[in-house]
Amino acid sequence: MLKLYCAPVTISTAVVCLLNEGAEWEPIRVDVRGGEQSRPEYLRINPKGRVPVLVTPEGLLTETGAVLEYIAETALPDFMPTDAFGKARVREVMFYLASTMHVNHAHLRRASRWADDPAAQEAMSAKVPETMRASAAYLEGVVEGPFLFGDRPTIADFYLYTPVYWLEGDKVDVSDFPKLAAFKAAMEGRASVKRAWADGFYG
Ligand SMILES: N[C@@H](CCC(=O)N[C@@H](CS)C(=O)NCC(=O)O)C(=O)O
């Protein structure tokens, strides 16, 4: 059975929601707020000190996009297109989320990764509403509606839901972006996402 190292309100919740679509899995909760991810025992599991980590029969996997793709390929194929262009578009969104939007968000509470000077950290945190708004504006132009690529969600939708959920805490009003707001509502209508909320992974 798959196991997932995960924590509420982190990007690992994207994987929680996808797994809830029908995979056999169990969570291993990591106390990220308490700093468990930086302790030697956890660093032996993931030297990057981050969640998610997926435990598979073949070994450990990190990086949300890679983890989501592995789950689709091994257990939930309906969430990945089969044609080359469709797959590339899914990866295009996932790479953007990993390289840009997630990094924008991380500047709010993790500015110490990039600067030691408290004033520089404060300046980086203060910029987050602007950079997250720019990411939301970009994605507003990508979402076809209600999901990214029309009527059916892909793994990229499960990835996107969590950064869209982060917008409110990053002082971006999702209602300024009607397609993203409808996307969020459509995801929240799914039993998998409702279950993640009920299990305390959001809120
Ligand atoms: N690129 C990684 C990023 C993972 C990541 O940064 N996770 C955050 C939570 S959203 C984390 O574990 N942070 C712990 C820390 O910074 O100490 C992925 O997409 O899986």
Coordinates of C-alpha atoms and ligand atoms in Angstrom, one line a residue:
M1 CA 0.0 0.0 0.0
L2 CA 1.2 3.5 -0.8
K3 CA 2.1 5.7 2.2
L4 CA 2.5 9.5 2.1
Y5 CA 4.5 11.7 4.4
C6 CA 2.2 14.8 4.6
A7 CA 1.1 17.8 6.6
P8 CA -1.9 20.1 6.6
V9 CA -1.9 23.2 4.3
T10 CA 1.3 22.2 2.6
I11 CA 1.7 21.1 -1.0
S12 CA 1.5 17.5 0.1
T13 CA -2.3 18.0 0.4
A14 CA -2.4 18.0 -3.4
V15 CA -1.3 14.4 -3.2
V16 CA -3.7 13.7 -0.4
C17 CA -6.6 14.8 -2.6
L18 CA -5.5 12.8 -5.6
L19 CA -5.0 9.6 -3.5
N20 CA -8.5 10.1 -2.1
E21 CA -9.8 9.7 -5.6
G22 CA -9.4 5.9 -5.2
A23 CA -5.9 4.8 -4.4
E24 CA -5.1 2.5 -1.5
W25 CA -3.0 4.6 0.8
E26 CA -2.3 5.7 4.3
P27 CA -0.9 9.0 5.6
I28 CA 2.2 9.4 7.8
R29 CA 1.7 12.8 9.4
V30 CA 4.7 15.1 9.7
D31 CA 4.6 17.9 12.3
V32 CA 5.9 20.6 9.9
R33 CA 4.9 23.4 12.2
G34 CA 6.9 21.8 15.0
G35 CA 9.9 21.4 12.7
E36 CA 9.9 17.6 12.4
Q37 CA 11.0 17.8 8.8
S38 CA 14.3 19.3 9.8
R39 CA 15.2 16.6 12.3
P40 CA 17.8 13.9 11.5
E41 CA 15.3 11.0 11.5
Y42 CA 13.2 12.8 8.8
L43 CA 16.2 14.0 6.9
R44 CA 17.2 10.3 6.5
I45 CA 13.9 9.9 4.7
N46 CA 14.1 13.1 2.7
P47 CA 17.4 15.0 2.8
K48 CA 15.5 18.0 1.4
G49 CA 13.5 18.3 4.6
R50 CA 10.2 18.7 2.8
V51 CA 6.9 17.1 2.3
P52 CA 5.5 15.3 0.4
V53 CA 7.3 12.0 0.3
L54 CA 5.6 9.0 -1.3
V55 CA 6.5 5.5 -0.1
T56 CA 6.1 3.1 -3.1
P57 CA 6.9 -0.6 -3.5
E58 CA 9.9 0.5 -5.6
G59 CA 11.2 3.2 -3.2
L60 CA 10.7 6.7 -2.0
L61 CA 9.6 9.6 -4.3
T62 CA 9.7 13.3 -3.7
E63 CA 8.5 16.4 -5.7
T64 CA 4.8 16.9 -6.0
G65 CA 4.6 16.7 -9.8
A66 CA 6.6 13.5 -10.0
V67 CA 4.6 12.0 -7.2
L68 CA 1.3 12.9 -8.8
E69 CA 2.4 11.5 -12.1
Y70 CA 3.5 8.2 -10.5
I71 CA 0.1 7.8 -8.8
A72 CA -1.7 8.5 -12.1
E73 CA 0.4 6.0 -14.0
T74 CA 0.2 3.2 -11.4
A75 CA -3.3 3.6 -9.9
L76 CA -5.4 6.4 -11.3
P77 CA -4.9 6.7 -15.1
D78 CA -8.0 8.8 -15.7
F79 CA -6.2 11.8 -14.3
M80 CA -3.5 12.0 -17.0
P81 CA -4.1 12.5 -20.7
T82 CA -2.7 9.9 -23.0
D83 CA -1.6 12.1 -25.9
A84 CA 1.8 13.8 -26.0
F85 CA 0.5 17.3 -26.2
G86 CA -2.1 16.8 -23.4
K87 CA 0.6 15.3 -21.1
A88 CA 3.0 18.2 -21.9
R89 CA 0.3 20.7 -21.0
V90 CA -0.3 19.0 -17.7
R91 CA 3.4 19.2 -17.0
E92 CA 3.6 22.8 -18.2
V93 CA 1.2 23.8 -15.4
M94 CA 2.9 21.6 -12.8
F95 CA 6.4 22.9 -13.6
Y96 CA 5.0 26.5 -13.3
L97 CA 3.5 25.7 -9.9
A98 CA 6.7 24.1 -8.6
S99 CA 9.1 26.7 -10.0
T100 CA 7.2 29.9 -9.6
M101 CA 3.9 30.0 -7.7
H102 CA 5.0 27.8 -4.8
V103 CA 8.3 29.7 -4.6
N104 CA 6.3 33.0 -4.5
H105 CA 4.2 31.7 -1.7
A106 CA 7.2 30.4 0.3
H107 CA 8.5 34.0 0.5
L108 CA 5.8 34.8 3.1
R109 CA 7.0 32.5 5.9
R110 CA 10.2 31.1 4.6
A111 CA 12.1 34.3 3.5
S112 CA 15.0 33.2 5.7
R113 CA 15.9 30.7 3.0
W114 CA 16.9 33.6 0.8
A115 CA 18.3 36.3 3.2
D116 CA 19.6 36.6 6.7
D117 CA 18.9 40.3 7.0
P118 CA 15.5 40.8 8.8
A119 CA 14.7 43.8 6.7
A120 CA 15.3 41.9 3.5
Q121 CA 13.1 39.1 4.8
E122 CA 10.4 41.5 5.6
A123 CA 10.6 43.1 2.1
M124 CA 10.3 39.6 0.5
S125 CA 7.3 38.7 2.6
A126 CA 5.7 42.0 1.8
K127 CA 6.0 41.3 -1.9
V128 CA 4.0 38.0 -1.7
P129 CA 0.5 39.4 -2.3
E130 CA 1.8 41.0 -5.5
T131 CA 3.7 37.9 -6.8
M132 CA 0.8 35.6 -5.9
R133 CA -1.6 37.9 -7.6
A134 CA 0.5 37.8 -10.8
S135 CA 0.5 34.0 -10.6
A136 CA -3.3 34.0 -10.2
A137 CA -3.7 36.3 -13.1
Y138 CA -1.5 34.1 -15.3
L139 CA -3.5 31.0 -14.3
E140 CA -6.8 32.7 -14.9
G141 CA -5.9 32.8 -18.5
V142 CA -5.0 29.1 -18.6
V143 CA -8.1 27.6 -16.9
E144 CA -10.6 26.5 -19.6
G145 CA -13.3 25.9 -17.0
P146 CA -14.4 24.5 -14.7
F147 CA -11.2 22.5 -14.6
L148 CA -7.9 23.4 -16.2
F149 CA -8.5 21.5 -19.4
G150 CA -12.3 21.4 -19.5
D151 CA -14.8 19.1 -17.9
R152 CA -12.5 16.6 -16.3
P153 CA -9.7 17.2 -13.8
T154 CA -6.1 16.0 -14.4
I155 CA -3.3 15.7 -11.9
A156 CA -2.4 19.3 -12.6
D157 CA -5.8 20.3 -11.2
F158 CA -5.0 18.5 -8.0
Y159 CA -1.7 20.3 -7.8
L160 CA -3.3 23.7 -8.6
Y161 CA -6.0 23.4 -5.9
T162 CA -3.6 23.9 -3.0
P163 CA -1.8 27.1 -4.3
V164 CA -5.3 28.5 -5.1
Y165 CA -6.3 27.6 -1.6
W166 CA -3.2 29.5 -0.3
L167 CA -4.3 32.7 -2.1
E168 CA -6.6 34.0 0.7
G169 CA -3.8 33.7 3.3
D170 CA -1.5 35.5 0.9
K171 CA -4.0 38.4 0.7
V172 CA -5.2 37.7 -2.8
D173 CA -9.0 37.7 -3.2
V174 CA -9.8 34.7 -5.4
S175 CA -13.2 36.3 -6.4
D176 CA -11.1 38.7 -8.5
F177 CA -10.4 35.7 -10.7
P178 CA -13.8 34.2 -11.8
K179 CA -12.3 31.1 -13.5
L180 CA -10.1 30.3 -10.6
A181 CA -13.0 30.8 -8.2
A182 CA -15.1 28.4 -10.3
F183 CA -12.2 26.0 -10.4
K184 CA -11.8 26.1 -6.6
A185 CA -15.6 25.5 -6.1
A186 CA -15.5 22.6 -8.6
M187 CA -12.6 21.0 -6.8
E188 CA -14.3 21.5 -3.4
G189 CA -17.4 19.7 -4.8
R190 CA -15.4 16.5 -5.2
A191 CA -15.6 13.8 -2.5
S192 CA -11.8 13.5 -2.5
V193 CA -11.3 17.2 -1.5
K194 CA -14.1 17.1 1.0
R195 CA -12.5 14.2 2.6
A196 CA -9.1 16.0 2.8
W197 CA -10.9 18.9 4.5
A198 CA -12.7 16.5 6.9
D199 CA -9.4 14.9 7.8
G200 CA -7.9 18.3 8.7
F201 CA -5.6 18.8 5.7
Y202 CA -7.1 22.2 5.0
G203 CA -8.7 25.0 7.1
Ligands
LIG1 N1 9.4 21.2 -4.8 C1 8.8 20.5 -3.7 C2 8.6 21.5 -2.6 C3 8.1 20.9 -1.3 C4 8.0 21.9 -0.2 O1 8.6 23.0 -0.2 N2 7.2 21.6 0.8 C5 7.0 22.5 1.9 C6 5.6 22.6 2.4 S1 4.6 23.4 1.2 C7 7.8 21.9 3.1 O2 7.9 20.8 3.3 N3 8.4 22.9 3.9 C8 9.1 22.6 5.1 C9 10.2 23.5 5.4 O3 10.4 24.5 4.6 O4 10.8 23.4 6.4 C10 7.6 19.8 -4.1 O5 6.9 20.3 -5.0 O6 7.3 18.7 -3.6

